[in-house]
Short mmCIF file of C-alpha atoms and ligand atoms in Angstrom, two decimals:
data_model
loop_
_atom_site.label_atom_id
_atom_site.label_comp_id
_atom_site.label_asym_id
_atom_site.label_seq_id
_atom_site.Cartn_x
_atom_site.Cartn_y
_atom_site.Cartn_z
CA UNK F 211 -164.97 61.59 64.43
CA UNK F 212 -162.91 64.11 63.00
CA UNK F 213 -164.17 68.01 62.80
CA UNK F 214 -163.02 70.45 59.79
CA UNK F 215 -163.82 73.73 60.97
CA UNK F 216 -163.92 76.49 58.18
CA UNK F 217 -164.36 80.57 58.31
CA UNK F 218 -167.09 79.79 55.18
CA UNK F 219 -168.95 77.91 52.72
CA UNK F 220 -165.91 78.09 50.12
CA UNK F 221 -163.05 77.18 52.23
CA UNK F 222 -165.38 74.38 53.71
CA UNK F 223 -166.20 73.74 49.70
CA UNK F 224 -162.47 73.66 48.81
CA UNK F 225 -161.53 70.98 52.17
CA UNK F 226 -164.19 68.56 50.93
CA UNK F 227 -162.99 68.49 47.87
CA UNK F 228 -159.27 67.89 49.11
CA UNK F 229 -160.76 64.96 50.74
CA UNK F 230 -162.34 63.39 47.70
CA UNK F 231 -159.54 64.42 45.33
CA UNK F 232 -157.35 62.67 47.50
CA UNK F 233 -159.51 59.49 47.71
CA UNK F 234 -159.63 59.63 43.84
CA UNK F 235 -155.94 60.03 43.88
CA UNK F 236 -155.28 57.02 45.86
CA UNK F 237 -157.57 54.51 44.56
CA UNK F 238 -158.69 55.97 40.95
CA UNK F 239 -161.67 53.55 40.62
CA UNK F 240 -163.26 54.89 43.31
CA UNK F 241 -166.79 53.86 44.31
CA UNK F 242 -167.79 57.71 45.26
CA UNK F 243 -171.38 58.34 47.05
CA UNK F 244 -173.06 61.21 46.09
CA UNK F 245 -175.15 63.51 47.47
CA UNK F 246 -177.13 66.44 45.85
CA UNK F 247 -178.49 69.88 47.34
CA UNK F 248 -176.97 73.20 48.16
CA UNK F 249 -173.47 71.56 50.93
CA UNK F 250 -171.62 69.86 48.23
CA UNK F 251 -172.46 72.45 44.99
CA UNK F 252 -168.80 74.20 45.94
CA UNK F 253 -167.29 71.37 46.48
CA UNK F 254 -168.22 69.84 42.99
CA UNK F 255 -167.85 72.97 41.47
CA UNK F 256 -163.85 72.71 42.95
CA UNK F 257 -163.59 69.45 41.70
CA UNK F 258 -164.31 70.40 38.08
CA UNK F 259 -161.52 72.74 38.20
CA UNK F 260 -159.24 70.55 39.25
CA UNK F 261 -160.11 68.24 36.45
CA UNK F 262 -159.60 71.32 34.27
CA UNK F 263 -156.38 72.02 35.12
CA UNK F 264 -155.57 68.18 34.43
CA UNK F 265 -154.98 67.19 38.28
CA UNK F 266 -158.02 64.87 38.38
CA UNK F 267 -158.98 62.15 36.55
CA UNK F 268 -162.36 60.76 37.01
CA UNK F 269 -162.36 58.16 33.89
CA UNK F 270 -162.48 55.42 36.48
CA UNK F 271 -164.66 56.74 38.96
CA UNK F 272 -167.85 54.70 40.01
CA UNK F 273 -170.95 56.91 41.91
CA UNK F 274 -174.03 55.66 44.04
CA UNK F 275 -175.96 59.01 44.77
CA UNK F 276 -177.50 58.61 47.83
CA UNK F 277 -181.01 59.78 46.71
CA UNK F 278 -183.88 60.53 44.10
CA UNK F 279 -187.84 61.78 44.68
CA UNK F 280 -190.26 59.73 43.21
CA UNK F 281 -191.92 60.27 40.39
CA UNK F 282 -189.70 62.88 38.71
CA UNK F 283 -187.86 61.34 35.66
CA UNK F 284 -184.05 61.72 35.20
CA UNK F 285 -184.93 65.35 32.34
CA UNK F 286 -186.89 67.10 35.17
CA UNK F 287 -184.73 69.91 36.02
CA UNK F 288 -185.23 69.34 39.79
CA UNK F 289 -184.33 65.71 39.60
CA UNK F 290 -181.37 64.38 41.31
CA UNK F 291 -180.28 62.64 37.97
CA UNK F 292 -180.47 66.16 36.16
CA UNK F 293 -178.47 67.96 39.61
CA UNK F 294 -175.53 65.59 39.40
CA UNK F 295 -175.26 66.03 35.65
CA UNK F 296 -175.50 69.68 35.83
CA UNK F 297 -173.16 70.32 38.76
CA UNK F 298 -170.78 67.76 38.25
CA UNK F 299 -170.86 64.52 35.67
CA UNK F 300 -171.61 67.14 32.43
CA UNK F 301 -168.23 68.59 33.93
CA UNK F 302 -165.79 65.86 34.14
CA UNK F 303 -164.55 62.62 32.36
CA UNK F 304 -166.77 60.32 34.40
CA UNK F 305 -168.51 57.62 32.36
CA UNK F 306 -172.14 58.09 32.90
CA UNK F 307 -172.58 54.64 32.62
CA UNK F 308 -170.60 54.34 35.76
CA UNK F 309 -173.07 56.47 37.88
CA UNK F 310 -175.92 55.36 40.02
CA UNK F 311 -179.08 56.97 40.74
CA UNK F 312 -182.42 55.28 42.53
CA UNK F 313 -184.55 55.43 39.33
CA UNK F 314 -187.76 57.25 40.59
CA UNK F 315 -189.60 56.54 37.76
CA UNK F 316 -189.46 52.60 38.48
CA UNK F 317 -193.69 52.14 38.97
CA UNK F 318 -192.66 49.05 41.98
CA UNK F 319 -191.14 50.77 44.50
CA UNK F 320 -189.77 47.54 46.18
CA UNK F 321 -188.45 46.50 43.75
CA UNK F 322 -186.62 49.16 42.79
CA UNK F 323 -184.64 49.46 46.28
CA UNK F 324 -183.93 45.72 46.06
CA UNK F 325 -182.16 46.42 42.76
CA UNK F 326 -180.65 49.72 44.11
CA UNK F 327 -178.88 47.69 47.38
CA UNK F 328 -177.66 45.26 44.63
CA UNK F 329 -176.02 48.07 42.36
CA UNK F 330 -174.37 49.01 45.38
CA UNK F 331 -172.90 45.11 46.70
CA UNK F 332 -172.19 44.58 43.14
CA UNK F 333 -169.91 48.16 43.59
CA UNK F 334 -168.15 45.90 46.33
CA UNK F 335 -169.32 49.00 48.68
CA UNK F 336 -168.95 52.37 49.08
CA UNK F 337 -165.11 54.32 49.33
CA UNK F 338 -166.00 57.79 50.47
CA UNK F 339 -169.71 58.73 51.21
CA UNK F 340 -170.35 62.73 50.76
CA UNK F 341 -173.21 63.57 53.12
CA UNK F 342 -175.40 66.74 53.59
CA UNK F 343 -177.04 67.12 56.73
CA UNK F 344 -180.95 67.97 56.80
CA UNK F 345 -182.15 70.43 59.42
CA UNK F 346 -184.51 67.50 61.29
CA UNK F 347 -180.95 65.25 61.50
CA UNK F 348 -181.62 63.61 58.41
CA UNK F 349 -178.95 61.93 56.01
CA UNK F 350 -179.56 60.73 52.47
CA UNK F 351 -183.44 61.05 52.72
CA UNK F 352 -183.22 59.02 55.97
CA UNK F 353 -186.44 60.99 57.94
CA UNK F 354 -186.17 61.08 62.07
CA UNK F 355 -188.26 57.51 63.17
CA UNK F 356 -188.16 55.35 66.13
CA UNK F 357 -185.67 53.27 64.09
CA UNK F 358 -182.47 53.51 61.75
CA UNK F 359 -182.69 51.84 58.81
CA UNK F 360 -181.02 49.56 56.88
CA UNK F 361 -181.20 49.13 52.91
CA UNK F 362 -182.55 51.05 50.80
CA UNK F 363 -185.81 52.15 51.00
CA UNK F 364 -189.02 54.28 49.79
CA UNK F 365 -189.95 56.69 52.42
CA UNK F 366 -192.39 59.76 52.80
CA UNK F 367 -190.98 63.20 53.06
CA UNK F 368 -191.59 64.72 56.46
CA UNK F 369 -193.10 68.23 55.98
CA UNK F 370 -190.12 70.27 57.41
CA UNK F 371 -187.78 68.50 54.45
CA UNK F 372 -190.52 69.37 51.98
CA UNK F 373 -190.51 73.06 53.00
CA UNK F 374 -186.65 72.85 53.25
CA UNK F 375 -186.35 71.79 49.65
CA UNK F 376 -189.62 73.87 48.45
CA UNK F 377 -186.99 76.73 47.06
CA UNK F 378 -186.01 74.65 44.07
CA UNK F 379 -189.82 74.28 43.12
CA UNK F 380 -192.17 77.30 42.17
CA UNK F 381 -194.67 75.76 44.64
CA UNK F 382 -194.50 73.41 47.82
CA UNK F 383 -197.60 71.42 45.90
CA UNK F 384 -194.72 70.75 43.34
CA UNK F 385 -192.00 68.65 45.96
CA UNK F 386 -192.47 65.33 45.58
CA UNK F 387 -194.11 63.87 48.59
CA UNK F 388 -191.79 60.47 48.40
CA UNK F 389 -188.16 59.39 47.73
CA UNK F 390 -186.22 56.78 47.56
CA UNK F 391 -182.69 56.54 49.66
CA UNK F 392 -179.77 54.63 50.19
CA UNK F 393 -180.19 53.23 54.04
CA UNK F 394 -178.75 54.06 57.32
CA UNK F 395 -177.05 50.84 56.84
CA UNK F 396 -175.53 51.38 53.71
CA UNK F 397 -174.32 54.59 54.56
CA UNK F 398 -172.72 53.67 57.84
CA UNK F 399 -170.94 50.82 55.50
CA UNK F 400 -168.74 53.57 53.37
CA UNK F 401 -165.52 52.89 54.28
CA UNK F 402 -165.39 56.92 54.99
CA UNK F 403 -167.84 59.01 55.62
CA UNK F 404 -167.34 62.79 54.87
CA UNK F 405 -170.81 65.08 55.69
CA UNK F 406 -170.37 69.27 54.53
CA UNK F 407 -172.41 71.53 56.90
CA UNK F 408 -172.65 75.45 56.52
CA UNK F 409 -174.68 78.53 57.80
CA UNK F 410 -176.66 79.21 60.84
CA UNK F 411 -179.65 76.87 59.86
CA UNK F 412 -177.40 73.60 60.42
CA UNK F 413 -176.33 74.88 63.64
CA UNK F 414 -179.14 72.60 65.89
CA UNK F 415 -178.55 69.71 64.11
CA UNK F 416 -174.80 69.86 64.00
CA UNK F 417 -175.08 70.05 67.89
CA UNK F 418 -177.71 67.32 68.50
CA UNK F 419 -176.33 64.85 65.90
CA UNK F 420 -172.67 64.94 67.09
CA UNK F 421 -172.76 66.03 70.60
CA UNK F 422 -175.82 64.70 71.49
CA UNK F 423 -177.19 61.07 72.32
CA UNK F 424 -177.05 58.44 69.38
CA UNK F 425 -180.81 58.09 68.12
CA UNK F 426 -182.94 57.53 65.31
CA UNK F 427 -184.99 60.52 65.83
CA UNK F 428 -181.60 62.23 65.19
CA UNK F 429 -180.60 60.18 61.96
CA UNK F 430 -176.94 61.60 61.64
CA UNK F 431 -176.07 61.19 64.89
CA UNK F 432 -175.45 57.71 64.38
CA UNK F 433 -172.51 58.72 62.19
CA UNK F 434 -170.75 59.31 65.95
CA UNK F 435 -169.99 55.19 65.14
CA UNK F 436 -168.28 55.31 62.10
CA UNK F 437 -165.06 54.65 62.13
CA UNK F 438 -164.00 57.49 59.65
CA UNK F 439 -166.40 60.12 60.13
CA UNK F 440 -165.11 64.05 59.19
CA UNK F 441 -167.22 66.59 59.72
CA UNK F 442 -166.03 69.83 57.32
CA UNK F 443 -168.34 72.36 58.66
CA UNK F 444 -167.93 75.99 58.24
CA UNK F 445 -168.00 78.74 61.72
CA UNK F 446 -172.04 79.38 61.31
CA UNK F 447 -172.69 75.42 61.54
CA UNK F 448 -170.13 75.17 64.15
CA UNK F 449 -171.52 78.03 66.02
CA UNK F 450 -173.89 76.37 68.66
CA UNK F 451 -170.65 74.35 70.08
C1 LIG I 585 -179.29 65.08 49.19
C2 LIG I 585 -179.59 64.52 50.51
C3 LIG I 585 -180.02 65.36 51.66
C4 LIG I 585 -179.31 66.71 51.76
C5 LIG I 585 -179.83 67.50 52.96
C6 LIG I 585 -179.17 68.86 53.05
O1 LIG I 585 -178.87 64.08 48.31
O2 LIG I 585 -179.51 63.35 50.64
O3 LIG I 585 -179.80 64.62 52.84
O4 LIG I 585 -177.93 66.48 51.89
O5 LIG I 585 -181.20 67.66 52.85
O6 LIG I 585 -179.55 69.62 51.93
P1 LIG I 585 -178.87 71.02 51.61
O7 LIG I 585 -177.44 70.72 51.31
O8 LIG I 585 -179.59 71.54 50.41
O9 LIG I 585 -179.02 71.87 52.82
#
């Protein structure tokens, strides 16, 4: 495991986005992983400069996003689908039909995971996986349990993650109650694994998950096992260590 430390949110933005620029620049068709939410908004936002100033080309690019709630179709404005086309795909030359998304409109659940896992095998597997980290320890929508788990899957939304996400809704009532997520499993299976942290609210999980025992009830801290795991986190995140 490899740590970043940053003073701040931007220059933690601006090393994340070194990272994945450089993976783009090495292998241009990319399978990226994708993750929505307010860690990697800077970091996407970097990314479409560099694509304005001509240093990036994403015409090749694949994406899995890690995540969608269910039962929120791809126009809702607090869909994951509409996020990654506002903050980043609308932005770049990326070939939409080269992105992924769990469709969270699909009415059999199962199903839709099954098809999901096989989007991402027929990928040949994730390059780089961009992580956020949840304030319970969770990654992708990967809750705390007594086990980690593998494909992915449909899961509930644990109150504190509700609450957490409740300030891009007008209401809690409004957050979706389920989701669907890209499993422990496949995450641990990128090939590298980089997770953004910042501010004094990621501070207790950034201790627990990565200098704390490996355990479920701690999702990310089972990231301690991958074999190319970087941490960019900026001083506030950092600041329990
Ligand atoms: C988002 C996701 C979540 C977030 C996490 C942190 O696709 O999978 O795990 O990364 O909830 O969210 P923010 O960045 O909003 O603090």
């Amino acid at each position: 495991m490899r740590i970043i430390r940053t003073k701040n949110y931007e220059e933690m933005s601006h090393a994340a986005a070194n990272l994945i620029s450089a993976q783009v620049l090495l292998k241009p068709n990319s399978v990226l992983g994708l993750a929505t939410g307010s860690s990697p908004v800077g970091a996407y936002k970097q990314l479409i400069e560099w694509y304005e100033q001509g240093v990036l080309d994403f015409s090749q690019v694949r994406t899995v996003n890690l995540d969608e709630y269910v039962g929120l179709n791809k126009e809702h404005d607090q869909s994951y689908a509409y996020f990654m086309r506002d903050n980043l795909f609308d932005h770049v030359n990326i070939d939409p039909a080269k992105t992924n998304i769990p469709d969270g409109m699909n009415a059999d659940g199962a199903a839709e995971c099954a098809r999901y896992d096989q989007v991402i095998a027929d990928l040949g597997g994730v390059d780089l996986q961009l992580l956020g980290l949840g304030v319970n320890g969770h990654i992708g929508f990967n809750e705390p349990d007594d086990h980690f788990s593998c494909g992915t899957q449909q899961i509930e939304l644990t109150e504190s993650t509700r609450d957490a996400n409740k300030r891009f809704f007008s209401s809690i009532d409004e957050v979706p109650t389920h989701a669907r997520t890209m499993g422990v499993r496949d995450i641990l299976q990128a090939k590298r694994v980089v997770m953004v942290a910042s501010g004094k609210n990621k501070a207790e999980a950034v201790k627990a998950a990565f200098f704390g025992p490996i355990t479920p009830h701690m999702p990310a801290s089972i990231l301690q096992y991958h074999p190319d795991f970087t941490l960019v986190a900026d001083e506030d995140a950092l600041s329990l260590l």
